[in-house]
Coordinates of C-alpha atoms in Angstrom, one line a residue:
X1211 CA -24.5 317.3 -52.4
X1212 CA -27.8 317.6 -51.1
X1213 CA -28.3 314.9 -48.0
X1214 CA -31.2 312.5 -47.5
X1215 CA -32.7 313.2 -44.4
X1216 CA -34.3 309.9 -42.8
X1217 CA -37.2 309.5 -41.3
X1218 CA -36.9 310.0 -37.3
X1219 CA -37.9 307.4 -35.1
X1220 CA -39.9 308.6 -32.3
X1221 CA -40.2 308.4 -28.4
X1222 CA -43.9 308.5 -29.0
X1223 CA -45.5 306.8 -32.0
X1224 CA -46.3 308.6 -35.1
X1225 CA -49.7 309.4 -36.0
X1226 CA -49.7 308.3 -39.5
X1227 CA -51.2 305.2 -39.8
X1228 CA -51.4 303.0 -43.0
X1229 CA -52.6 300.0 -45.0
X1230 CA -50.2 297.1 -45.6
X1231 CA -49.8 297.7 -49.8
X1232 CA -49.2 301.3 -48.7
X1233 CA -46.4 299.9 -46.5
X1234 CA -45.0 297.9 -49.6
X1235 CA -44.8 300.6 -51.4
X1236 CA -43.2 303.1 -49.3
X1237 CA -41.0 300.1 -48.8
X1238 CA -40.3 299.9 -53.1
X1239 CA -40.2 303.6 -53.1
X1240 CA -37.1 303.3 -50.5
X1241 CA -35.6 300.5 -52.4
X1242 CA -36.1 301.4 -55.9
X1243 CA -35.6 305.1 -55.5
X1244 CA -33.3 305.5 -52.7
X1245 CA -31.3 302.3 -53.4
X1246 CA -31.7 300.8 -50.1
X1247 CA -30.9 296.7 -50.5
X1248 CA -34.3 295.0 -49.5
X1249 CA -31.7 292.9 -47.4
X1250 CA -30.5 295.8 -45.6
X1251 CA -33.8 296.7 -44.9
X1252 CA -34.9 293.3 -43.2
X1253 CA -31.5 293.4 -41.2
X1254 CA -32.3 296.7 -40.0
X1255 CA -35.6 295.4 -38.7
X1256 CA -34.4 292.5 -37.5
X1257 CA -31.7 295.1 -35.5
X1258 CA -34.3 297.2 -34.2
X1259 CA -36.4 294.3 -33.2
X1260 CA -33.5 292.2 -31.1
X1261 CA -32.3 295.5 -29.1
X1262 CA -36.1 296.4 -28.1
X1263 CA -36.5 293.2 -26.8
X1264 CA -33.1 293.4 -24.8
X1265 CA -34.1 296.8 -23.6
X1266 CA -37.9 295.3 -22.8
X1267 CA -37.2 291.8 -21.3
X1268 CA -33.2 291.6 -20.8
X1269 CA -33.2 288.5 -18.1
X1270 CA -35.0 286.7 -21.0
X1271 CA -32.1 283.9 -22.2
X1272 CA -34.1 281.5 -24.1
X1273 CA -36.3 282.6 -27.0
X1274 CA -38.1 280.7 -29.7
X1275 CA -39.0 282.2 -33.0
X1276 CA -41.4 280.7 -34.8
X1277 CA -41.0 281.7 -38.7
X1278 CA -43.4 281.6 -41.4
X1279 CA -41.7 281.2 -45.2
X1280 CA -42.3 285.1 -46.6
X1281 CA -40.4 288.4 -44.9
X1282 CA -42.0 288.2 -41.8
X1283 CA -39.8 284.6 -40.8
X1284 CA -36.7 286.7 -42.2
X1285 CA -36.9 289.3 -39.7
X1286 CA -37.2 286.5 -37.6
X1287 CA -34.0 285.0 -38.8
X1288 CA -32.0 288.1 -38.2
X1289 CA -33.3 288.1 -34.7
X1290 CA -32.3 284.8 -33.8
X1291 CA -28.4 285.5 -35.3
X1292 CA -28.3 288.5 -33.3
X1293 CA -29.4 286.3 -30.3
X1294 CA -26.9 283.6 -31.2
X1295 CA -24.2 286.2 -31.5
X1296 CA -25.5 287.2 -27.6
X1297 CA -24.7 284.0 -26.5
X1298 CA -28.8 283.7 -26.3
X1299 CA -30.7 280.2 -26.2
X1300 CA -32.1 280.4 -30.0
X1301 CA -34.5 277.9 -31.0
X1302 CA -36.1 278.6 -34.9
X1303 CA -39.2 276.7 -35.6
X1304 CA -40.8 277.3 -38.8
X1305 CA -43.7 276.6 -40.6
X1306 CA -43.7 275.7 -43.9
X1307 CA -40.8 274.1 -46.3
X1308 CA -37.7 275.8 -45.8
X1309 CA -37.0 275.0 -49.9
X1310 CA -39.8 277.7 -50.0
X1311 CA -37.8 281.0 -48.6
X1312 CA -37.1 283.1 -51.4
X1313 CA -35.1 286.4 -51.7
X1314 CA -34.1 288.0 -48.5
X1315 CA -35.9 285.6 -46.3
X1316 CA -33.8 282.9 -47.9
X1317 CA -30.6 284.6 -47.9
X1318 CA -31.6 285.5 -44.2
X1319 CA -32.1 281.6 -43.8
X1320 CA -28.2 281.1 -44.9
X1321 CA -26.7 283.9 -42.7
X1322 CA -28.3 282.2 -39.7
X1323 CA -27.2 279.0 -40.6
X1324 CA -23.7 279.9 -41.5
X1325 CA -23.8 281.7 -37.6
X1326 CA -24.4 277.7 -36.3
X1327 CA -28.4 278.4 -35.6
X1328 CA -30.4 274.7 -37.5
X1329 CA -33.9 275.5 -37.9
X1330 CA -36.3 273.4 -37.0
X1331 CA -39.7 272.0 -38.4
X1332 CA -42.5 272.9 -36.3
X1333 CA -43.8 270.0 -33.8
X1334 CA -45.1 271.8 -31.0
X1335 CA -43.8 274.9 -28.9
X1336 CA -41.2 274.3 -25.8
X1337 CA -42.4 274.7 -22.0
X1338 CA -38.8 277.0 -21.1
X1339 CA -39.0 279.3 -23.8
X1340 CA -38.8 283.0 -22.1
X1341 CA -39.7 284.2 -24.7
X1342 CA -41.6 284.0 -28.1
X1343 CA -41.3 285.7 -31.3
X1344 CA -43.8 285.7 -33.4
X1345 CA -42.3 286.1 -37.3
X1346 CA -44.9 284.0 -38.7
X1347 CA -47.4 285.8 -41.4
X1348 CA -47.3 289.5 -41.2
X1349 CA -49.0 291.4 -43.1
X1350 CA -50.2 289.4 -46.2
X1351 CA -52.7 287.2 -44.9
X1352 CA -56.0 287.7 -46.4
X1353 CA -57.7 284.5 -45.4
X1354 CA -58.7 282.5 -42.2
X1355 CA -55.9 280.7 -40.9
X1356 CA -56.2 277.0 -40.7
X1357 CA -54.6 274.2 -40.0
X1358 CA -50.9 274.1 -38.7
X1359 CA -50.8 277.7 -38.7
X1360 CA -53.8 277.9 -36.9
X1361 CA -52.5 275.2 -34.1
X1362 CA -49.1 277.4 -33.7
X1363 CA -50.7 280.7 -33.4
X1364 CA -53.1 279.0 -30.5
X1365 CA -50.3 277.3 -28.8
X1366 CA -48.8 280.8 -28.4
X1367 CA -51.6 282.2 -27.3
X1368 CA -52.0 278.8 -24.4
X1369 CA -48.3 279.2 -22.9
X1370 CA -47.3 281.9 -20.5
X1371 CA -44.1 283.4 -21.9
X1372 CA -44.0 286.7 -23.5
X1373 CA -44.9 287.1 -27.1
X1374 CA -43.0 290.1 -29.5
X1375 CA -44.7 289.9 -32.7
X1376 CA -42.6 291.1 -35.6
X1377 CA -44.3 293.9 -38.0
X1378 CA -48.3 292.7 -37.1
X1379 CA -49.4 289.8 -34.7
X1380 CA -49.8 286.7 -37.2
X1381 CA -53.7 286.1 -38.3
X1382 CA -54.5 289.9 -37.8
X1383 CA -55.6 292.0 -40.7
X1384 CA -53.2 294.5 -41.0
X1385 CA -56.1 297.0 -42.4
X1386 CA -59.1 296.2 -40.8
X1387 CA -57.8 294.8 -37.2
X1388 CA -60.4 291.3 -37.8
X1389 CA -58.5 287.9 -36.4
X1390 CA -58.7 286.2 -39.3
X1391 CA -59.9 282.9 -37.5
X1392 CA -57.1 283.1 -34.4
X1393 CA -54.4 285.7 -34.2
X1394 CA -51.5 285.8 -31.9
X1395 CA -52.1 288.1 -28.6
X1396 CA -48.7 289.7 -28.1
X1397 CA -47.0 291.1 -25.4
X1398 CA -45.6 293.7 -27.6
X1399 CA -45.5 295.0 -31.0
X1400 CA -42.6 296.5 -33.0
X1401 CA -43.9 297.8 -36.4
X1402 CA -41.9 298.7 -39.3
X1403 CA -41.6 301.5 -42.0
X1404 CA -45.3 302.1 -41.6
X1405 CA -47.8 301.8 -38.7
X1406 CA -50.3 299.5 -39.7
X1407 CA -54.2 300.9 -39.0
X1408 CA -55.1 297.6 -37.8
X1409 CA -53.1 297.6 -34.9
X1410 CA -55.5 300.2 -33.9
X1411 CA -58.8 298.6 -35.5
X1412 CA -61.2 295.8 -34.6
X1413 CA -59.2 293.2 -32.6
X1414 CA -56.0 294.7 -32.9
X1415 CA -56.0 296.4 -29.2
X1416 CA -56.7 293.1 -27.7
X1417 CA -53.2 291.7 -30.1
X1418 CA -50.6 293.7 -30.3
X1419 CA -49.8 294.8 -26.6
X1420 CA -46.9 297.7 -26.2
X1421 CA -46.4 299.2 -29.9
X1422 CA -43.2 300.0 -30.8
X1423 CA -42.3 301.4 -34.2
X1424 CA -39.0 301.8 -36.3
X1425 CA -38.8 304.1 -39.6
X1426 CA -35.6 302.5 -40.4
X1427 CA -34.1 305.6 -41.9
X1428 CA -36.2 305.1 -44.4
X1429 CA -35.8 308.5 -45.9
X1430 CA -38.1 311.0 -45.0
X1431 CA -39.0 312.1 -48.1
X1432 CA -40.4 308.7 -49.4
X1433 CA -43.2 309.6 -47.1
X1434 CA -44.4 312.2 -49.0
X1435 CA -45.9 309.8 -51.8
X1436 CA -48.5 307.8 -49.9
X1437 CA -51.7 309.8 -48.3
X1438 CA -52.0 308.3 -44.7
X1439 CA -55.3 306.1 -44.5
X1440 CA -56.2 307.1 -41.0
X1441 CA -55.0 309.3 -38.6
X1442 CA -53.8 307.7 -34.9
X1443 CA -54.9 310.8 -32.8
X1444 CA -54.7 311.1 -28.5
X1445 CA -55.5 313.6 -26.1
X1446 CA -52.1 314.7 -25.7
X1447 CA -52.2 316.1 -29.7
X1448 CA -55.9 316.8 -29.6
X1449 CA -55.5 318.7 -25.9
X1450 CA -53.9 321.5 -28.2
X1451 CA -57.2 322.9 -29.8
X1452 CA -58.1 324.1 -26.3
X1453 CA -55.8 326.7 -25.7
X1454 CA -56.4 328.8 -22.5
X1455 CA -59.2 331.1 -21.5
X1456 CA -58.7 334.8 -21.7
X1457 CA -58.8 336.1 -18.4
X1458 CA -61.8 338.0 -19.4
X1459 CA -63.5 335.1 -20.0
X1460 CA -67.3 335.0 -18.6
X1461 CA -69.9 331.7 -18.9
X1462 CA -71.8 333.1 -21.8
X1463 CA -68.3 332.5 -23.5
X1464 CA -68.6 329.3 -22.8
X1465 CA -71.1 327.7 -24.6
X1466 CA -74.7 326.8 -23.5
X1467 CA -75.0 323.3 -23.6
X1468 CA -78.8 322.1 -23.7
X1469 CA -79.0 318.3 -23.0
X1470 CA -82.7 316.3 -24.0
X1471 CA -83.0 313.4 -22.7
X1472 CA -84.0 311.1 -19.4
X1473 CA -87.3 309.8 -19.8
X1474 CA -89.1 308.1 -16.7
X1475 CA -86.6 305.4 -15.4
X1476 CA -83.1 306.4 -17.5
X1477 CA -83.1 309.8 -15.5
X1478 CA -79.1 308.9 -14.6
X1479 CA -77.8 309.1 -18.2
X1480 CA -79.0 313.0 -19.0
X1481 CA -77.3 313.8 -15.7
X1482 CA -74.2 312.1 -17.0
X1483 CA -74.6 313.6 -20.0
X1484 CA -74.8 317.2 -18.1
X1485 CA -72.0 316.9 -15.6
X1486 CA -69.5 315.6 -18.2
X1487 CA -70.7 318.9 -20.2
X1488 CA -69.7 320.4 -17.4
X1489 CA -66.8 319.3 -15.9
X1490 CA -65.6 319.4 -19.8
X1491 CA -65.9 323.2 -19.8
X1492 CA -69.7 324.4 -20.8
X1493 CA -70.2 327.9 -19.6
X1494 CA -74.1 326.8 -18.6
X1495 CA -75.3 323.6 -19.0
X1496 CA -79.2 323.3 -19.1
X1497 CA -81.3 319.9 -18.9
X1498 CA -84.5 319.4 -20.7
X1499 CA -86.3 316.0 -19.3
X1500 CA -89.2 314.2 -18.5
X1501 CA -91.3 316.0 -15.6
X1502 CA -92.0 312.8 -13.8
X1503 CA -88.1 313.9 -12.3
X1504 CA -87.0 317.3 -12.9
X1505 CA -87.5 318.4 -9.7
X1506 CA -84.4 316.5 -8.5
X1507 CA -82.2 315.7 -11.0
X1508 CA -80.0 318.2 -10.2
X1509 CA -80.4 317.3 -6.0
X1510 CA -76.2 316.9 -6.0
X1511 CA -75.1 319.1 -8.7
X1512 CA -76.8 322.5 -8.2
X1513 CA -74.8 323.9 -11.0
X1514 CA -77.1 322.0 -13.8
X1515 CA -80.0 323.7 -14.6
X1516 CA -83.5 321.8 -15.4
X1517 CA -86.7 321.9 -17.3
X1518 CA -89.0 319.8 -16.8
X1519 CA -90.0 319.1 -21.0
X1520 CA -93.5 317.6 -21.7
X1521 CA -93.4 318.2 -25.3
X1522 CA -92.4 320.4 -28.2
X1523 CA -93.5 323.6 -26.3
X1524 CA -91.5 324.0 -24.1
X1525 CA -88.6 322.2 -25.9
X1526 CA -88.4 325.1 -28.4
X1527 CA -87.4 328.2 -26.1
X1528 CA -84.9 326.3 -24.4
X1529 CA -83.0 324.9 -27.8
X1530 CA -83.6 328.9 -28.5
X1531 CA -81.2 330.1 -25.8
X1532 CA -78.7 327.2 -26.3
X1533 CA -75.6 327.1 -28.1
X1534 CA -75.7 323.1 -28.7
X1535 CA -78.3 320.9 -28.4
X1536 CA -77.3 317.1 -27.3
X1537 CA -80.0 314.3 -27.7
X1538 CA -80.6 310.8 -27.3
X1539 CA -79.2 310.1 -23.2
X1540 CA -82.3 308.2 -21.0
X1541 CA -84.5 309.6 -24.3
X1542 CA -86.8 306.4 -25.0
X1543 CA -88.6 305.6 -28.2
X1544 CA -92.0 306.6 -26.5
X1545 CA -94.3 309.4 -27.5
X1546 CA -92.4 311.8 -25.3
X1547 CA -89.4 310.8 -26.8
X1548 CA -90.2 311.0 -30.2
X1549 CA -91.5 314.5 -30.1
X1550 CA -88.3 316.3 -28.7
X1551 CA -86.1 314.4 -31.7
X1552 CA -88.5 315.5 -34.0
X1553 CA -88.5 319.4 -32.6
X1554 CA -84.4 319.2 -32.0
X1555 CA -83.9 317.7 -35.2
X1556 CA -85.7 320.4 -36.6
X1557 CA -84.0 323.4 -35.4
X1558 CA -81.0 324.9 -36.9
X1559 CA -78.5 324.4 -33.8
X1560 CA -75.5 322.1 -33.6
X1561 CA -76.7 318.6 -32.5
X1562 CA -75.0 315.9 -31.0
X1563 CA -77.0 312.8 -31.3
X1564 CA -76.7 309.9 -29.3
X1565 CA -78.3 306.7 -27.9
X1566 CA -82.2 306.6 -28.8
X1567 CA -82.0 310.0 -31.2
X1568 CA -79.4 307.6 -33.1
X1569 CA -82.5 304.5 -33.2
X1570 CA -85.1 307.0 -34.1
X1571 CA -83.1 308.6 -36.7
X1572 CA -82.4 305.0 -38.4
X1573 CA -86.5 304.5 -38.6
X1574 CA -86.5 308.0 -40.6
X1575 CA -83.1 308.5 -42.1
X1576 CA -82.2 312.3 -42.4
X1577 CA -78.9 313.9 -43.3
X1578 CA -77.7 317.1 -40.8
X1579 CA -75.0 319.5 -41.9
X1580 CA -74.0 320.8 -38.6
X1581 CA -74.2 317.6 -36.0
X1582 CA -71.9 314.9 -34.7
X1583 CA -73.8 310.9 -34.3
X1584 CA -72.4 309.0 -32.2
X1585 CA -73.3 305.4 -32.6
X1586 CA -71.9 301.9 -30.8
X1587 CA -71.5 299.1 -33.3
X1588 CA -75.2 298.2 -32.9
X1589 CA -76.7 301.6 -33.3
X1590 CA -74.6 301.9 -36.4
X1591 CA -76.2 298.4 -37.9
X1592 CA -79.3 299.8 -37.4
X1593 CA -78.4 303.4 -39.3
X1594 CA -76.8 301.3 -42.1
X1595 CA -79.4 298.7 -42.1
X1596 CA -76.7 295.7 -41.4
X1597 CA -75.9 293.3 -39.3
X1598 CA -73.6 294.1 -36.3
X1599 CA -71.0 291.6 -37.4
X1600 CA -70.4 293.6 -41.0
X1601 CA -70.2 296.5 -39.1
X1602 CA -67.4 295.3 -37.1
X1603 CA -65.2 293.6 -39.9
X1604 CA -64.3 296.9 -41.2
X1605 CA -64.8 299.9 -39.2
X1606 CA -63.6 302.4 -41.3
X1607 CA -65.9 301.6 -44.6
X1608 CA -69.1 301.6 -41.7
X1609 CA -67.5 304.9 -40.7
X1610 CA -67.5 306.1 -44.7
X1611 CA -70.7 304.5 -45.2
X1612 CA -72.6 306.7 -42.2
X1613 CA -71.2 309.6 -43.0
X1614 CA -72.1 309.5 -46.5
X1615 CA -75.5 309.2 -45.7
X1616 CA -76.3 311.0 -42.8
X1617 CA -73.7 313.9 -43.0
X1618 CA -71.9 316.0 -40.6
X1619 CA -68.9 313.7 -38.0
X1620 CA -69.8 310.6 -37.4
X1621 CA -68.0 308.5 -33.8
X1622 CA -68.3 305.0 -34.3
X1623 CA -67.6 303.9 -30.7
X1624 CA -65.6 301.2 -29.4
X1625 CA -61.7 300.3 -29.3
X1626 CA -60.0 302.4 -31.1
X1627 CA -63.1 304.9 -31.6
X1628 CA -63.3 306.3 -35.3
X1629 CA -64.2 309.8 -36.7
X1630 CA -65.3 310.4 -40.4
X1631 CA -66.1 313.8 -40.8
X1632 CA -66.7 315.8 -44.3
X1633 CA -63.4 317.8 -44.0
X1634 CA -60.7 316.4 -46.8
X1635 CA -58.1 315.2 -43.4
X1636 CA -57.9 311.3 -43.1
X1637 CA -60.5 309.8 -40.7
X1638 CA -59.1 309.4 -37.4
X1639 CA -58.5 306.3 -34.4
X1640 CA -58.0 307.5 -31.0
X1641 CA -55.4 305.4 -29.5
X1642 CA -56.4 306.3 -25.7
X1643 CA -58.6 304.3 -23.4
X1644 CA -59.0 301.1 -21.8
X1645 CA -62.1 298.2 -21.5
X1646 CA -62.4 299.6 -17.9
X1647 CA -64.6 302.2 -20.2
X1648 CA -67.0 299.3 -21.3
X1649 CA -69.5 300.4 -18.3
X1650 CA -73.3 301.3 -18.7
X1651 CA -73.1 305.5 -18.8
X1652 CA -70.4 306.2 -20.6
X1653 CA -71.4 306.9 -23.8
X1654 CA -73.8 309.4 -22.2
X1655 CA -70.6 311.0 -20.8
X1656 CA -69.1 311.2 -24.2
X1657 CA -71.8 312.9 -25.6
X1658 CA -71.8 315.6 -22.8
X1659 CA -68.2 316.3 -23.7
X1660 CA -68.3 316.8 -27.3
X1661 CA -71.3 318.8 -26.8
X1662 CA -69.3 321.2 -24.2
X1663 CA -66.5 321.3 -27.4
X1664 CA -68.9 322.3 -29.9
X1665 CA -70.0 324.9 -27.5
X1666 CA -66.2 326.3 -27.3
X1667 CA -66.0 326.7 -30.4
X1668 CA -64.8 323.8 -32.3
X1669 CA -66.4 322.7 -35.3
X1670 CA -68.3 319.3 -35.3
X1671 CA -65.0 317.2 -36.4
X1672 CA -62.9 318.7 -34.2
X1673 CA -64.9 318.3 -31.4
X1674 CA -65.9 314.9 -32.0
X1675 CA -62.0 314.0 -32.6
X1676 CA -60.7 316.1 -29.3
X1677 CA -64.1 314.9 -27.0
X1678 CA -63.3 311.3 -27.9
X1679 CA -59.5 311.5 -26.9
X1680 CA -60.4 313.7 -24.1
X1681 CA -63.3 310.9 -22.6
X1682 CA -60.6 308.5 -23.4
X1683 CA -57.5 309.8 -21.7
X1684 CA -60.3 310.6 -18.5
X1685 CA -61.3 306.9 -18.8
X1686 CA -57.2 305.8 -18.5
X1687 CA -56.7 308.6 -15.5
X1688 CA -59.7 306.8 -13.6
X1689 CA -58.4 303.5 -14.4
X1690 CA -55.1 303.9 -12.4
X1691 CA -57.4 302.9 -9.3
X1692 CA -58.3 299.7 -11.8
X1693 CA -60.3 298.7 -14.8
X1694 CA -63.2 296.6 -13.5
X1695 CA -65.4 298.3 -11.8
X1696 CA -64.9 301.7 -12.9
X1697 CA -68.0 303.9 -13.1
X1698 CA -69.2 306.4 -15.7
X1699 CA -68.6 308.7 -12.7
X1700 CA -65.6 308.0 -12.1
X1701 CA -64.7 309.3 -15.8
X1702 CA -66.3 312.4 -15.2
X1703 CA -64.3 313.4 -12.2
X1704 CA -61.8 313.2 -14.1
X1705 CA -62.4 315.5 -16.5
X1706 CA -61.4 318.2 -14.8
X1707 CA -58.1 317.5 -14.0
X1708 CA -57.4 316.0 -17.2
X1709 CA -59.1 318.8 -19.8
X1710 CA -56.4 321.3 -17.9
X1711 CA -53.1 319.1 -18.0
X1712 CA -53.2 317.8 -14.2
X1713 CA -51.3 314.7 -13.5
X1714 CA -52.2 312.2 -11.0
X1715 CA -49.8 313.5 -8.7
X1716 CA -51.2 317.1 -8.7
X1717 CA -54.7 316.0 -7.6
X1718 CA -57.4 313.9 -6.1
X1719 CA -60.4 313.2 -7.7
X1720 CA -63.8 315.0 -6.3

């Protein structure tokens, strides 16, 4: 007899991510196919949940569960048994009728009454509760929360105690990441069967705190029916397309990275753009900008090359010699500015296009084979011709949207930065960073490292996907020595160390 192999549960978290009816129906699959009782199913969550928060907060001895009426309050039920059973402080307060639990929430309901637990109707939340958990909406909700539901997710969010949301924080959008009005901001997150792609979307980053996930030896095999909807990608996965240099290795191996940009006044954001190419692995790294300052941009960093640029000219030998061409840091909307998009846009090298490149580009929309954009929520409106807002409700379908029209990868900055390329793989989330990284410069940083990737060698996807994780992972090594405050600079020195596997331990930044 052939056995059924369950899903693992990982140290790390998986990569797939999904969308809540693809979750439901991995979850039918297991239950109609494999004949896993939908019961069984909520107790093992319910298990998995009550022993991470035991591992996680194990002085914690009196916890409130506030439970909606659908699956999400019957998890919650099976947490507060297993706490009763503990000898915990269990306080259940649910919203909604009770007469309204059906199914496995209901019979949930019985098995935590028949352990002695009463629940209790919602009036308010307790000022000694260690510890919350939130089982209240999951991932259903398709509206703006109101009312009483909107008054308990806000209390939650008003007292100090830790918050474990079961499956999704309550009043997220378990595809998009939006708060649907308010949402619960959690401490921690365990998610179930499936991740859900908007803990990794929108406002989810700011919700779900720590994620934790459980399979719960769901067979492996069910997974095989359902296409992920996104991929969860990080340095440490990404890191792998960069294997090491042969020792033969020499600069012109390397890539020639040209960077276009810095017109009078925004000289700071080519150099960014050219060190990070740098300290990201470009064999040669030249700097076309405005003449007003080439002659010392370079003052404290010998190793960049400059031309002073004051037109098409002498644009077009440079972008001749280079491997990549990267456009848009400091580069204005002026005359000057216009010019070198209009000569780089016409070559045939890769580009990466950023900042102004991106605004000029959405006055004359263009599609490019062979480059990667890489627009902030607001340069994207523009491109799409949209407001900001409708960008940001669903990041994914403005992802879609630009790549469709404009071609080649497309990064739409932000939390939880998103690549669409043209390849048939899943767009992808990168899961690294932190809002240290919100700080003027470092797009322009980005930009220089995707460009030094496409000059190694990796196609515009791939080096969009691994430049964003690697920026990313740079941004969390700089923000050991804290979040505010951290510089665009401080990202790029530490680059280095990061791009060749070098903990914090083994080095000092420059």
């Amino acid at each position: 007899m052939t056995s059924i192999r369950p899903m693992p549960d990982r140290d790390r978290l998986p990569h797939a991510l999904y969308r809540a009816e693809q979750v439901r129906n991995l979850e039918r699959i297991a239950i109609k196919g494999y004949g896993i009782a939908g019961l069984e199913l909520m107790n093992r969550a319910g298990a998995v949940a009550y022993r991470m928060l035991r591992a996680r907060w194990p002085t914690a001895r009196r916890l409130v569960v506030l439970a909606g009426v659908g699956n999400n309050g019957g998890d919650g039920f099976v947490v507060a048994r297993l706490a009763l059973a503990d000898g915990l402080s269990v306080r259940v307060l649910q919203l909604g009728e009770t007469e309204r639990l059906r199914g496995e929430a209901a019979e949930s309901c019985a098995a935590y009454r028949a352990a002695g637990g009463v629940p209790e109707a919602y009036r308010g939340l307790p000022r000694d509760a260690d510890l919350i958990i939130d089982a209240l909406l999951g991932t259903g909700l398709e509206r703006t929360v109101e009312g009483i539901w909107a008054e308990a997710i806000q209390a939650v969010n008003d007292q100090r105690a830790r918050v474990l949301a079961l499956d999704l924080p309550s009043g997220l959008h378990a595809d998009t990441g939006r708060a649907l009005g308010v949402a619960v901001r959690a401490t921690a997150t365990v998610s179930f069967i499936g991740l859900k792609q908007g803990l990794f979307l929108g406002d989810g980053p700011d919700c779900r705190g720590e994620v934790h996930f459980s399979a719960l030896d769901i067979p492996a095999a069910v997974y095989a029916r359902e296409i992920l909807s996104l991929r969860r990608i990080d340095w440490d996965q990404q890191g792998q397309l960069l294997g090491p240099r042969p020792r033969t290795a020499h600069k012109g191996d390397c890539g020639h990275v040209l960077i276009v940009g810095g017109a009078p006044g925004m000289s700071g954001a080519a150099r960014l753009a050219g060190e990070a190419a740098l300290r990201a692995g470009a064999g040669l790294v030249t700097v076309a900008t405005h003449p007003d300052h080439a002659a010392w941009l370079n003052l404290n960093r010998p190793e960049l090359m400059v031309s002073a640029v004051a037109g098409p000219k002498t644009l077009e030998p440079l972008i001749a010699r280079a491997d990549v061409v990267a456009i848009g840091p400091g580069l204005g909307r002026a005359d000057w500015g216009r010019r070198l998009w209009q000569c780089a846009q016409g070559s045939a090298k890769p580009l990466v296009v950023d900042a102004d490149a991106l605004n000029l580009l959405a006055e004359t929309p263009a599609r490019g084979a062979d480059w990667v954009l890489t627009p902030h929520p607001g340069e994207a409106a523009r491109l799409l011709g949209v407001r900001v807002s409708e960008v940001e409700e669903d990041r994914p379908r403005a992802a879609r949207e630009l790549q469709r029209r404009f071609g080649g990868a497309v990064v739409l900055k932000g939390a939880g930065s998103l690549i669409q390329g043209d390849s048939q793989r899943p767009p992808a989330v990168c899961s690294d960073g932190n809002p240290g990284m919100a700080t003027a410069g470092s797009g322009d940083v980005l930009t220089g490292v995707i460009a030094a990737l496409r000059g190694q060698g990796l196609d515009a996807e791939d080096a969009a996907c691994a430049g964003v994780c690697l920026h990313a992972a740079a941004g969390d090594r700089a923000a050991l020595r804290g979040e505010r405050g951290l510089l665009a600079g401080d990202i790029v020195s530490a680059l280095r160390a990061v791009a060749n596997g070098i903990g914090e331990d083994e080095c000092r930044f420059d």
